[in-house]
Amino acid sequence: MLLTGKTWRLSASRKVEDADALLGVLLKNRGIAEGQDEEQFLSEEDGIWHDPFLYKDMREAVNLINETIDNHGRILVYGDYDCDGVTATSILVRYFRSHQADVEYIVPHRSEHGYGLTEKIMDKVIAHNPELVITVDCGVTNVDTVQELKHRGIKVIVTDHHNVKDELPPADCVICAKRPDNTYPFIDLCGAGVALKLVEALGKDGTHKVTGNIWRQAVELAGIATIADLVSVTNENRTIIKRAFKSMKNPSNVGVGVMNEMLLAPGKTLDETFISFNFVPRINAAGRLYDSADALKLFLENNPTEAKTAAQDLTRENDERKEIEAKVFDEARAQLENPARPDKWSLTNTCGPIVVYGKDWHQGVLGIVAGKLSQFYGRSALVFTDDATEPGCAKGSGRAYGDFDLYDCLTRISDYLVNFGGHKKAAGMLVRKTEMGAFMEALEKESAKIFEEKGQSGEADEDNVINAECEIMPEGLSFESYRQVSKLRPFGIGNPKPIFVTNGLIISGIAQMSNGAHIRLDLTDSKGEANLSAVGFGMGDYYNILRAGDTIDIAYTINEYCYRGETSLSLHLEDIRPRYEEGFMWQKADIAEKLYTSGLAMNQIAKMAPGENIESEMKPTSEQFGACYKAIEKFGGTAMSTVDIDLLARLVSNNYDVACTPFQVKRCLEVFADCNLIRLRSVTPMTVCFNILKTGDKVKLSDSEVYRRIIGD
């Protein structure tokens, strides 16, 4: 059971009553001034575009490539196994093939070779006997292997977009906007974006020109990669994506065309959402499970029949990836929620990242599963399995939750790691299995320190914050609202999909979807004039706390819904806030809870609400104890639940006709925990996680010391 609300922040105080006024609010929130900036931002044709020769070493790289082509030297393009690396490799290989150059390519295997130009793959690189090696989407940190190639007389051009270390590789050219002496005006191109700029520079040089077809293919692939790699969708990246979408309406790349035919339903829009949920997982699945050569075949194939076969293979591999991922996720959850799991590593007794290990879990899905666990439990997560190339070691992938800095935490305990890398939100690591216990101890200890520091700094947990654009009145919601919002596409980092708030809506209908995983709400306003449809994906638990006739506030995104040729407006819910009863114990529930947990007695708290008899709303009755346990047993069970206690109080009241305040529900849970009926941890004063422990024994609550203290307080 997952019932947790979020903090809402509004960028604009203005209440929008007319769809025509919406665009102006959105542009202002993004700091886009009227005039040329606005025209450029909204234009389908024009946009920011930089001269590729502003890159350091670009001129030298073009000269070296021209010389190698003219001398019929062999060029080896070395890529990466993810979507960015695959598309970047395809961009350069297609360009070189268009000039009949002697070109070959290598993309490493995730589990065998790891990321980058590693020592493990050097024999394979050298066996190709290249005169020139060009790295794409990697290489800027591979100082030693680049040095080895140079010692063998092989020329090297590094093209990359990742952060550099203290020393640049000793390549002939390093084209990377993250280098310290960078002169390129935009640092957030992805790997395929950098490859696109290299092809553009070669075309501008004119020695080996770029044909229109090759350029359009390069733009299409760079657009896909820009979305896939989650780089900033601003500046030149915005222009790349827009031009890619324009070209993809009638694709030049055969593989892109085949994927469109297979996946784009009639009436559906080709946009960043379609690319993210359809293209990207299929391309990445090849590198996660098998060999990225399958994905490269899709983009390098000119025969539509062969390209279709490649696309079908990728779809099959992606389906297999989903099955493997689901299996690992379920096994990881079973580990975490196993009653036999040592108490000190239970979710209710730890504050640091959750850690799970499976001997035979597929390395290619560790990161995805870590991300899913993180979102499911609201905790950072590390997922380990036996490393395929390092006997006695476990390879792990981690994802951070909220503003927890995973990379900083690992840096502090790096003595327990063989190696690690990553950034604040994600990391990979290698741990000796004999030291796994010590690593987990150090991880938990250091995490506690970090949370203590964070508490002192008063930072907000950004994963629990909704940054909304503005409040829209019910009369301001129409399909024209969707059209206005769509003018800001493409959405992504730096230009997030707008989230809006509408208050005071009344539920006229509620239904479950997909076996209870999601909910659909029919909504109207207080006048009964609005007729809105909203879907809450992954919000199925809200079905048990909402009823027709309830008044709610919602945070949502605006979308189109196509069904049987008809298009309508659909709101996708980000959060729901039920309206609560009047009175201190509901309206100020968080204050009451903080006062009690700080040691203030109930009769003292009661003085905070003069004129209200709130003492009767503080001590649970036997009826409330019973209803509360029935509710958590039915809707939570032995699985771990994370809930806001105000929402849990509503769950109890709605399903058992027993009125409870959040304060009373929290006291019930504390008694159950003292009786060993549940494991319980307070995440915040108003949020708890718990799971039921099936003891099989009858328990007398009055024997509990916590019970006696609460009832006798």
XYZ file of C-alpha atoms in Angstrom:
713
model
C 0.000 0.000 0.000
C 1.363 3.392 -1.011
C -0.590 6.452 0.130
C 1.647 9.485 0.347
C 0.947 13.043 -0.672
C 3.430 15.633 -1.876
C 4.307 19.245 -1.239
C 2.942 21.602 -3.904
C 4.757 24.716 -5.074
C 3.145 27.132 -7.518
C 5.361 29.177 -9.833
C 2.627 31.742 -10.523
C 0.009 33.060 -8.116
C -2.363 33.942 -10.946
C -5.487 31.822 -11.361
C -6.072 31.031 -15.027
C -9.709 31.133 -16.124
C -9.196 31.093 -19.900
C -7.125 28.649 -21.971
C -5.866 31.512 -24.146
C -4.057 33.019 -21.137
C -2.238 29.793 -20.321
C 0.654 30.083 -22.781
C 1.706 33.485 -21.464
C 1.905 32.164 -17.901
C 4.021 29.193 -18.987
C 6.464 31.327 -20.975
C 6.829 33.778 -18.104
C 7.514 30.933 -15.672
C 10.350 29.814 -17.968
C 11.860 33.267 -18.159
C 11.119 33.626 -21.873
C 10.580 37.251 -22.816
C 8.150 38.455 -25.454
C 9.614 39.102 -28.885
C 12.531 37.261 -30.472
C 13.108 34.879 -27.537
C 9.461 33.800 -27.580
C 9.393 33.403 -31.362
C 12.569 31.342 -31.320
C 11.337 29.143 -28.462
C 7.997 28.407 -30.119
C 9.213 28.204 -33.717
C 8.934 24.905 -35.573
C 11.711 25.909 -37.966
C 14.206 28.219 -36.288
C 16.082 27.667 -33.073
C 19.443 27.999 -31.413
C 22.214 26.424 -33.477
C 25.958 26.776 -32.913
C 28.944 26.609 -35.248
C 30.577 23.166 -34.762
C 34.028 24.717 -35.142
C 33.533 26.460 -31.793
C 34.499 23.101 -30.284
C 38.130 22.792 -29.253
C 39.986 20.420 -31.623
C 37.116 20.272 -34.148
C 39.176 21.697 -37.010
C 42.020 19.278 -36.235
C 39.571 16.358 -36.092
C 38.083 17.241 -39.488
C 41.546 17.469 -41.045
C 42.575 14.126 -39.549
C 39.408 12.397 -40.778
C 39.759 13.859 -44.278
C 43.365 12.716 -44.423
C 42.449 9.195 -43.296
C 39.646 8.907 -45.869
C 41.864 10.236 -48.668
C 44.623 7.763 -47.766
C 42.122 4.868 -47.601
C 43.003 4.285 -43.960
C 40.748 2.172 -41.769
C 38.521 4.068 -39.350
C 37.142 2.301 -36.269
C 34.153 3.916 -34.563
C 33.997 2.864 -30.906
C 30.650 3.425 -29.194
C 28.618 2.565 -26.129
C 25.871 0.003 -25.541
C 23.038 2.404 -24.657
C 20.714 4.283 -27.005
C 22.963 7.352 -27.093
C 26.035 5.299 -27.945
C 24.244 3.191 -30.553
C 22.787 6.187 -32.379
C 26.088 8.106 -32.208
C 27.893 5.117 -33.725
C 25.258 4.848 -36.453
C 25.568 8.558 -37.330
C 29.311 8.327 -38.002
C 29.239 4.919 -39.693
C 26.524 6.069 -42.106
C 28.492 9.210 -42.944
C 31.700 7.271 -43.622
C 29.875 4.651 -45.682
C 28.394 7.423 -47.830
C 31.991 8.226 -48.871
C 32.982 4.571 -49.311
C 35.475 4.946 -46.475
C 37.038 1.869 -44.875
C 35.000 1.964 -41.667
C 34.269 -0.613 -38.988
C 32.683 -0.285 -35.567
C 32.706 -1.826 -32.109
C 30.188 -1.468 -29.315
C 31.271 -3.129 -26.043
C 29.241 -5.753 -24.213
C 27.865 -4.424 -20.933
C 28.769 -7.376 -18.694
C 31.941 -8.517 -20.493
C 33.661 -5.210 -21.171
C 31.943 -2.558 -19.063
C 31.484 1.075 -20.026
C 34.018 2.975 -22.101
C 37.256 2.086 -23.867
C 38.362 -0.423 -21.233
C 41.402 -2.667 -21.044
C 39.103 -5.688 -21.373
C 38.303 -4.852 -25.008
C 41.659 -3.524 -26.188
C 42.663 -6.776 -27.907
C 39.487 -6.610 -29.985
C 40.122 -2.968 -30.896
C 43.705 -3.646 -31.954
C 42.649 -6.735 -33.944
C 40.712 -4.442 -36.303
C 44.042 -2.862 -37.261
C 42.676 0.695 -37.453
C 44.615 3.738 -38.529
C 42.148 5.989 -36.706
C 39.874 5.260 -33.727
C 36.965 7.629 -33.064
C 35.140 7.189 -29.769
C 31.539 8.327 -29.429
C 29.679 8.815 -26.133
C 32.761 7.661 -24.225
C 36.530 7.931 -24.027
C 37.109 11.183 -22.164
C 38.075 9.334 -18.953
C 40.010 6.484 -20.618
C 43.500 7.959 -20.299
C 45.430 4.672 -20.094
C 43.799 2.871 -23.018
C 44.033 5.915 -25.282
C 47.716 6.111 -24.327
C 48.111 2.448 -25.292
C 46.579 3.084 -28.723
C 48.892 6.044 -29.248
C 51.921 3.929 -28.339
C 50.878 1.535 -31.096
C 50.824 4.352 -33.632
C 47.034 4.542 -33.853
C 45.510 8.002 -34.127
C 42.613 8.734 -31.759
C 39.742 11.230 -31.794
C 37.648 11.274 -28.623
C 34.092 12.631 -28.900
C 32.208 12.615 -25.618
C 29.852 14.613 -23.422
C 30.615 13.200 -19.990
C 32.505 14.893 -17.176
C 36.274 14.849 -17.502
C 38.698 13.827 -14.758
C 41.892 15.587 -13.721
C 43.659 14.587 -16.925
C 42.404 14.541 -20.517
C 43.257 11.435 -22.551
C 46.339 11.926 -24.787
C 44.256 11.684 -27.972
C 45.014 13.605 -31.151
C 41.716 15.434 -30.638
C 39.305 15.617 -27.703
C 35.908 17.010 -28.690
C 34.070 17.456 -25.413
C 32.352 20.528 -24.020
C 33.160 19.423 -20.460
C 36.920 19.899 -20.913
C 38.331 22.736 -18.756
C 39.299 24.933 -21.728
C 35.954 24.506 -23.499
C 34.882 27.208 -25.939
C 31.624 25.644 -27.175
C 28.617 27.697 -25.963
C 26.448 24.735 -24.886
C 27.687 21.876 -22.699
C 24.636 19.598 -22.623
C 24.662 17.855 -26.002
C 24.450 14.077 -25.689
C 26.965 11.738 -27.333
C 24.951 11.520 -30.543
C 24.592 15.299 -30.484
C 28.388 15.642 -30.481
C 28.601 13.109 -33.336
C 26.041 15.194 -35.235
C 28.203 18.300 -34.810
C 31.243 16.385 -36.095
C 29.321 15.378 -39.222
C 28.142 18.969 -39.613
C 31.741 20.191 -39.380
C 32.840 17.668 -42.010
C 30.067 18.907 -44.278
C 30.937 22.564 -43.752
C 34.575 21.820 -44.512
C 33.413 20.518 -47.885
C 36.173 18.004 -48.572
C 33.761 15.129 -48.027
C 30.301 16.660 -48.120
C 27.200 15.549 -46.271
C 24.272 14.618 -48.494
C 20.762 15.681 -47.522
C 19.697 12.114 -46.795
C 22.683 11.411 -44.520
C 22.126 14.691 -42.670
C 18.422 14.010 -42.096
C 19.228 10.537 -40.779
C 21.843 12.009 -38.448
C 19.352 14.560 -37.111
C 16.695 11.869 -36.563
C 19.093 9.669 -34.607
C 20.500 12.576 -32.592
C 16.954 13.631 -31.671
C 16.122 10.138 -30.398
C 19.346 10.050 -28.371
C 18.797 13.512 -26.898
C 15.482 12.323 -25.470
C 16.900 8.962 -24.395
C 19.918 10.328 -22.533
C 17.894 12.710 -20.339
C 20.016 15.746 -21.116
C 18.699 19.285 -20.886
C 15.955 19.975 -23.445
C 17.066 23.573 -23.885
C 19.221 25.607 -26.262
C 20.578 23.533 -29.168
C 19.069 20.289 -27.874
C 15.585 21.745 -28.267
C 16.354 22.559 -31.900
C 17.788 19.093 -32.555
C 14.648 17.398 -31.223
C 12.298 19.680 -33.158
C 14.174 19.092 -36.408
C 14.251 15.363 -35.698
C 10.477 15.218 -35.231
C 9.928 17.172 -38.428
C 12.141 14.748 -40.361
C 10.640 11.673 -38.670
C 7.204 12.455 -40.081
C 8.664 11.040 -43.290
C 11.821 9.338 -41.994
C 15.046 9.124 -43.956
C 16.411 6.359 -41.745
C 14.803 3.061 -42.748
C 14.920 1.702 -39.195
C 13.204 4.776 -37.787
C 10.483 4.431 -40.415
C 9.937 0.770 -39.563
C 9.667 1.560 -35.850
C 7.106 4.289 -36.567
C 4.993 1.874 -38.611
C 5.171 -0.790 -35.908
C 4.608 1.354 -32.836
C 2.861 4.631 -33.667
C -0.883 4.063 -33.444
C -3.183 5.934 -35.850
C -4.020 9.382 -34.519
C -1.167 9.327 -32.020
C 1.367 12.154 -31.962
C 5.065 11.611 -32.605
C 6.549 13.286 -29.538
C 9.076 12.821 -26.741
C 6.698 10.583 -24.789
C 6.357 8.193 -27.732
C 10.145 8.088 -28.157
C 10.770 7.572 -24.420
C 8.283 4.737 -23.967
C 8.557 2.979 -27.330
C 11.847 3.602 -29.127
C 14.278 3.934 -26.246
C 13.446 0.788 -24.207
C 13.795 -1.373 -27.312
C 17.185 0.092 -28.237
C 18.454 -0.192 -24.677
C 17.140 -3.746 -24.242
C 19.691 -5.057 -26.740
C 22.585 -3.626 -24.733
C 21.109 -4.709 -21.417
C 20.573 -8.363 -22.274
C 22.585 -9.262 -25.340
C 24.619 -7.253 -27.809
C 23.936 -3.756 -29.092
C 24.722 -5.011 -32.592
C 21.011 -5.830 -32.907
C 20.136 -2.164 -32.342
C 22.883 -0.984 -34.687
C 21.507 -3.261 -37.381
C 18.169 -1.435 -37.144
C 19.704 1.976 -37.817
C 22.329 0.862 -40.350
C 20.055 -1.342 -42.463
C 18.813 -0.023 -45.822
C 16.552 -2.974 -46.625
C 13.073 -2.433 -45.089
C 12.497 -6.173 -44.701
C 15.761 -6.658 -42.813
C 15.101 -3.533 -40.741
C 11.674 -4.879 -39.803
C 13.254 -8.154 -38.686
C 15.716 -6.195 -36.548
C 12.857 -4.166 -35.027
C 10.941 -7.348 -34.233
C 14.056 -8.826 -32.608
C 14.417 -5.721 -30.454
C 10.759 -5.918 -29.436
C 11.221 -9.549 -28.422
C 14.347 -8.665 -26.438
C 12.504 -5.814 -24.748
C 9.656 -8.144 -23.786
C 12.234 -10.521 -22.330
C 13.849 -7.609 -20.485
C 10.484 -6.742 -18.941
C 10.024 -10.331 -17.737
C 13.518 -10.490 -16.243
C 13.098 -7.074 -14.660
C 9.738 -8.027 -13.119
C 11.180 -11.269 -11.744
C 14.176 -9.530 -10.167
C 11.933 -6.786 -8.752
C 9.582 -9.336 -7.186
C 12.486 -11.318 -5.726
C 14.032 -8.133 -4.348
C 10.734 -7.178 -2.694
C 10.409 -10.668 -1.247
C 13.865 -10.287 0.302
C 13.058 -6.911 1.802
C 9.680 -7.963 3.196
C 10.675 -11.435 4.393
C 9.825 -11.692 8.120
C 13.038 -13.702 8.516
C 15.155 -10.774 7.299
C 17.399 -9.722 10.211
C 15.764 -6.970 12.233
C 18.685 -4.609 11.856
C 18.283 -4.702 8.054
C 14.499 -4.380 8.002
C 13.003 -1.401 6.220
C 11.646 -0.127 9.505
C 15.019 -0.179 11.289
C 17.228 1.428 8.644
C 17.394 4.913 7.193
C 20.037 4.456 4.494
C 19.711 2.914 1.034
C 18.038 -0.472 0.948
C 20.414 -3.216 -0.208
C 19.442 -6.456 -1.954
C 21.519 -9.191 -3.579
C 20.670 -12.015 -5.940
C 23.310 -14.464 -7.087
C 21.937 -14.952 -10.598
C 20.211 -11.655 -11.296
C 20.910 -10.243 -14.747
C 23.384 -7.364 -14.610
C 21.558 -5.550 -17.389
C 18.471 -4.815 -15.267
C 20.085 -3.897 -11.940
C 19.773 -0.154 -12.507
C 16.146 -0.352 -13.635
C 15.207 -2.479 -10.622
C 17.060 -0.141 -8.261
C 15.050 2.750 -9.681
C 11.755 0.885 -9.280
C 12.583 -0.107 -5.702
C 13.525 3.475 -4.933
C 10.180 4.786 -6.163
C 8.188 1.948 -4.596
C 9.644 2.323 -1.107
C 10.577 5.991 -1.177
C 14.174 5.045 -0.351
C 17.487 5.017 -2.178
C 18.282 1.484 -3.354
C 21.312 -0.640 -4.272
C 20.869 -3.901 -6.198
C 23.734 -6.417 -6.404
C 24.520 -9.632 -8.238
C 27.648 -11.707 -8.843
C 30.001 -9.934 -11.225
C 30.563 -11.817 -14.478
C 34.231 -10.877 -14.836
C 35.489 -10.389 -11.261
C 35.316 -13.643 -9.226
C 34.424 -13.108 -5.596
C 32.897 -9.701 -6.257
C 29.339 -8.407 -6.411
C 28.424 -5.773 -8.956
C 25.847 -3.232 -7.885
C 23.764 -0.454 -9.331
C 22.194 2.251 -7.199
C 19.541 4.912 -7.572
C 19.072 7.787 -5.141
C 15.745 8.945 -3.777
C 14.963 12.555 -2.997
C 17.968 14.765 -2.487
C 20.147 11.996 -1.034
C 23.582 12.264 -2.680
C 24.428 8.641 -3.442
C 27.811 9.414 -4.999
C 28.871 11.477 -1.978
C 27.838 8.688 0.376
C 29.835 6.090 -1.573
C 32.831 8.412 -1.694
C 32.805 8.602 2.100
C 32.937 4.802 2.417
C 35.063 4.076 -0.660
C 37.480 1.956 1.421
C 34.826 -0.769 1.323
C 34.561 -0.672 -2.486
C 36.761 -2.194 -5.173
C 35.652 0.612 -7.470
C 32.656 2.843 -8.109
C 31.470 5.642 -10.356
C 28.431 7.733 -11.114
C 26.814 10.912 -9.870
C 24.398 12.196 -7.228
C 21.350 10.294 -8.483
C 22.879 7.050 -9.804
C 26.003 4.975 -9.292
C 27.617 1.662 -10.124
C 29.935 -0.158 -7.745
C 31.941 -3.330 -7.140
C 32.169 -4.900 -3.660
C 34.019 -7.991 -2.481
C 31.361 -10.426 -1.307
C 33.326 -11.167 1.864
C 33.056 -7.466 2.749
C 29.375 -7.010 1.891
C 28.312 -7.009 5.549
C 30.929 -4.426 6.494
C 29.938 -2.345 3.468
C 26.279 -2.380 4.507
C 27.191 -1.376 8.072
C 29.299 1.527 6.802
C 26.588 2.548 4.327
C 23.926 2.708 7.036
C 26.187 4.561 9.473
C 27.252 7.160 6.908
C 23.687 7.591 5.639
C 22.523 8.383 9.170
C 25.186 11.100 9.359
C 24.092 12.522 6.008
C 20.440 12.622 7.064
C 21.427 14.354 10.294
C 23.345 16.954 8.271
C 20.399 17.280 5.888
C 17.994 17.763 8.786
C 20.126 20.559 10.119
C 20.215 22.222 6.711
C 16.417 22.072 6.362
C 16.552 20.977 2.727
C 13.352 19.798 1.058
C 13.062 16.297 -0.380
C 12.685 17.142 -4.053
C 11.200 13.754 -4.983
C 8.215 14.674 -2.792
C 7.738 18.141 -4.252
C 5.439 19.027 -7.146
C 6.471 22.215 -8.896
C 3.214 23.358 -10.470
C 2.882 26.187 -12.964
C -0.312 27.784 -11.693
C -3.873 27.115 -10.610
C -6.394 26.623 -13.417
C -10.042 27.230 -12.664
C -12.365 24.443 -13.881
C -13.772 26.719 -16.609
C -10.230 27.203 -17.947
C -9.834 23.517 -18.791
C -10.652 22.496 -22.356
C -8.967 20.855 -25.319
C -7.659 24.322 -26.190
C -5.678 24.104 -22.931
C -3.914 21.063 -24.337
C -3.148 22.875 -27.606
C -1.623 25.809 -25.739
C 0.524 23.565 -23.536
C 1.702 21.540 -26.549
C 3.288 24.634 -28.072
C 6.045 24.291 -25.469
C 7.096 20.832 -26.640
C 9.471 19.060 -26.507
C 9.396 18.559 -22.745
C 12.229 17.274 -20.620
C 14.940 18.445 -18.257
C 15.077 22.236 -18.312
C 11.603 22.428 -19.867
C 9.477 20.066 -17.779
C 6.005 19.036 -18.793
C 3.728 21.569 -17.078
C 1.894 20.487 -13.950
C -1.206 22.397 -12.906
C -3.446 22.588 -9.861
C -7.241 22.790 -9.747
C -8.979 23.092 -6.390
C -12.450 22.247 -5.158
C -13.447 19.585 -7.692
C -16.174 17.120 -6.811
C -15.925 13.408 -7.595
C -18.949 12.336 -9.628
C -17.592 8.881 -10.425
C -14.662 6.663 -9.466
C -13.441 3.384 -10.960
C -10.464 1.057 -10.755
C -8.325 0.209 -13.782
C -5.870 -2.610 -14.571
C -6.842 -4.838 -11.648
C -6.691 -1.996 -9.174
C -3.326 -0.566 -10.199
C -4.804 2.734 -11.439
C -7.909 4.847 -10.853
C -10.156 6.933 -13.072
C -12.100 9.868 -11.696
C -15.028 11.728 -13.230
C -14.958 15.255 -11.875
C -17.171 18.314 -11.853
C -17.109 21.716 -10.164
C -19.337 23.089 -7.419
C -21.750 24.432 -10.062
C -21.966 21.076 -11.831
C -20.887 22.718 -15.093
C -17.453 21.127 -15.604
C -17.132 17.618 -17.004
C -13.571 16.364 -16.578
C -11.881 12.965 -16.753
C -8.730 12.206 -14.750
C -6.531 9.116 -14.523
C -4.161 8.314 -11.668
C -1.534 5.858 -12.895
C -0.085 3.839 -10.016
C -2.573 5.475 -7.647
C -4.920 2.523 -7.237
C -4.764 2.659 -3.432
C -6.627 5.979 -3.525
C -9.732 4.058 -4.600
C -10.120 2.967 -0.981
C -10.063 6.484 0.495
C -12.199 8.386 -2.018
C -15.953 8.350 -2.572
C -18.346 9.934 -5.029
C -19.310 13.316 -3.637
C -15.906 13.986 -2.048
C -14.310 17.366 -2.693
C -10.661 17.187 -3.725
C -7.791 19.326 -4.978
C -5.663 17.816 -7.745
C -2.246 18.318 -9.327
C -2.052 16.999 -12.896
C -0.686 17.234 -16.416
C -2.868 17.948 -19.447
C -2.989 15.264 -22.144
C -5.017 14.138 -25.123
C -6.938 10.881 -25.174
C -7.638 9.188 -28.497
C -10.279 6.474 -28.741
C -11.944 5.205 -31.909
C -10.970 8.310 -33.798
C -12.298 10.665 -31.138
C -9.874 12.955 -29.297
C -10.634 14.431 -25.879
C -8.927 16.042 -22.897
C -7.482 13.786 -20.196
C -5.899 14.861 -16.919
C -3.075 12.642 -15.644
C -2.958 12.942 -11.875
C 0.279 13.689 -10.043
C -1.305 14.018 -6.595
C -4.718 14.129 -4.912
C -5.605 16.076 -1.786
C -8.916 15.168 -0.175
C -10.619 17.984 1.703
C -10.673 17.207 5.414
C -12.974 17.972 8.307
C -12.717 21.205 10.226
C -11.004 21.239 13.600
C -7.511 21.292 15.051
C -6.887 17.527 14.924
C -7.393 17.493 11.162
C -6.357 20.944 10.001
C -3.311 21.051 12.309
C -2.612 17.325 12.512
C 1.090 17.811 11.783
C 1.465 20.301 14.631
C -0.271 17.972 17.102
C 1.982 15.112 16.023
C 5.199 17.128 16.325
C 4.215 18.389 19.767
C 3.437 14.873 21.003
C 6.611 13.292 19.634
C 8.633 16.104 21.228
C 7.274 15.010 24.619
C 4.291 17.282 25.230
C 1.424 15.579 27.068
C -1.990 15.270 25.435
C -3.685 17.583 27.925
C -1.083 20.227 27.126
C -1.625 19.812 23.385
C -5.367 20.226 23.977
C -4.722 23.759 25.193
C -3.544 24.621 21.666
C -7.168 24.522 20.507
C -9.257 26.645 22.884
C -12.943 26.210 22.287
C -12.504 22.657 20.963
C -12.801 19.455 22.951
C -9.938 17.696 21.210
C -8.929 15.340 24.032
C -11.677 12.986 22.859
C -9.969 12.953 19.442
C -6.566 11.940 20.810
C -6.855 8.670 22.740
C -7.942 5.707 20.571
C -10.948 3.646 21.616
C -11.082 -0.145 21.452
C -13.314 0.204 18.397
C -10.698 2.378 16.702
C -7.893 -0.058 17.551
C -9.917 -2.842 15.938
C -10.814 -0.868 12.812
C -7.247 0.327 12.361
C -5.820 -3.198 12.536
C -8.461 -4.545 10.147
C -7.616 -1.787 7.668
C -3.857 -2.330 7.642
C -4.326 -6.101 7.518
C -6.720 -5.920 4.569
C -5.080 -3.195 2.519
C -1.453 -3.592 3.593
C -0.871 -7.104 4.851
C 2.650 -8.436 5.253
C 3.903 -6.284 2.359
C 5.632 -3.040 3.300
C 3.282 -0.049 3.254
C 4.236 3.609 3.208
C 1.402 5.954 4.133
C 0.597 9.436 5.341
C -1.314 9.021 8.572
C -4.021 11.489 7.542
C -4.733 9.344 4.476
C -4.625 6.183 6.592
C -7.146 7.737 8.985
C -9.409 8.407 6.033
C -8.971 4.792 4.870
C -10.060 3.501 8.275
C -13.027 5.867 8.508
C -14.292 5.240 4.968
C -14.098 1.452 5.071
C -15.171 0.658 8.634
C -17.473 3.575 9.516
C -15.303 4.350 12.526
C -14.265 7.987 12.701
C -10.562 8.381 13.504
C -8.201 11.322 13.550
C -4.645 11.013 12.207
C -3.397 11.383 15.792
C -5.448 8.400 16.966
C -4.304 6.243 14.049
C -0.642 6.979 14.787
C -1.127 5.960 18.423
C -2.784 2.709 17.302
C 0.222 1.897 15.127
C 2.637 2.582 17.978
C 0.756 0.149 20.211
C 0.691 -2.516 17.480
C 4.459 -2.131 17.067
C 5.031 -2.453 20.818
C 2.999 -5.677 20.749
C 5.117 -7.000 17.836
C 2.077 -7.085 15.585
C 3.785 -4.814 13.060
C 7.169 -3.393 12.200
C 6.929 0.393 12.213
C 9.171 3.309 11.280
C 8.318 7.002 11.231
C 9.681 8.482 8.016
C 8.436 11.950 8.990
C 6.039 12.980 11.774
C 3.134 12.472 9.339
C 4.449 9.540 7.257
C 5.120 5.970 8.378
C 6.136 2.685 6.834
C 5.032 -0.625 8.327
C 4.229 -4.232 7.636
C 2.245 -6.785 9.593
C 4.086 -9.596 11.377
C 1.989 -12.767 11.369
C 2.509 -14.087 14.899
C -0.513 -16.383 15.133
C -0.813 -15.562 18.832
C -3.564 -13.641 20.559
C -2.318 -10.299 21.824
C -3.740 -8.256 24.682
C -3.135 -4.596 23.845
C -3.557 -3.517 27.453
C -0.373 -5.428 28.335
C 1.581 -2.989 26.191
C 3.561 -0.321 28.012
C 2.900 2.072 25.116
C -0.842 1.371 25.373
C -0.878 2.121 29.089
C 1.068 5.325 28.568
C -1.270 6.538 25.811
C -4.522 5.633 27.511
C -3.284 6.887 30.868
C -1.675 10.066 29.476
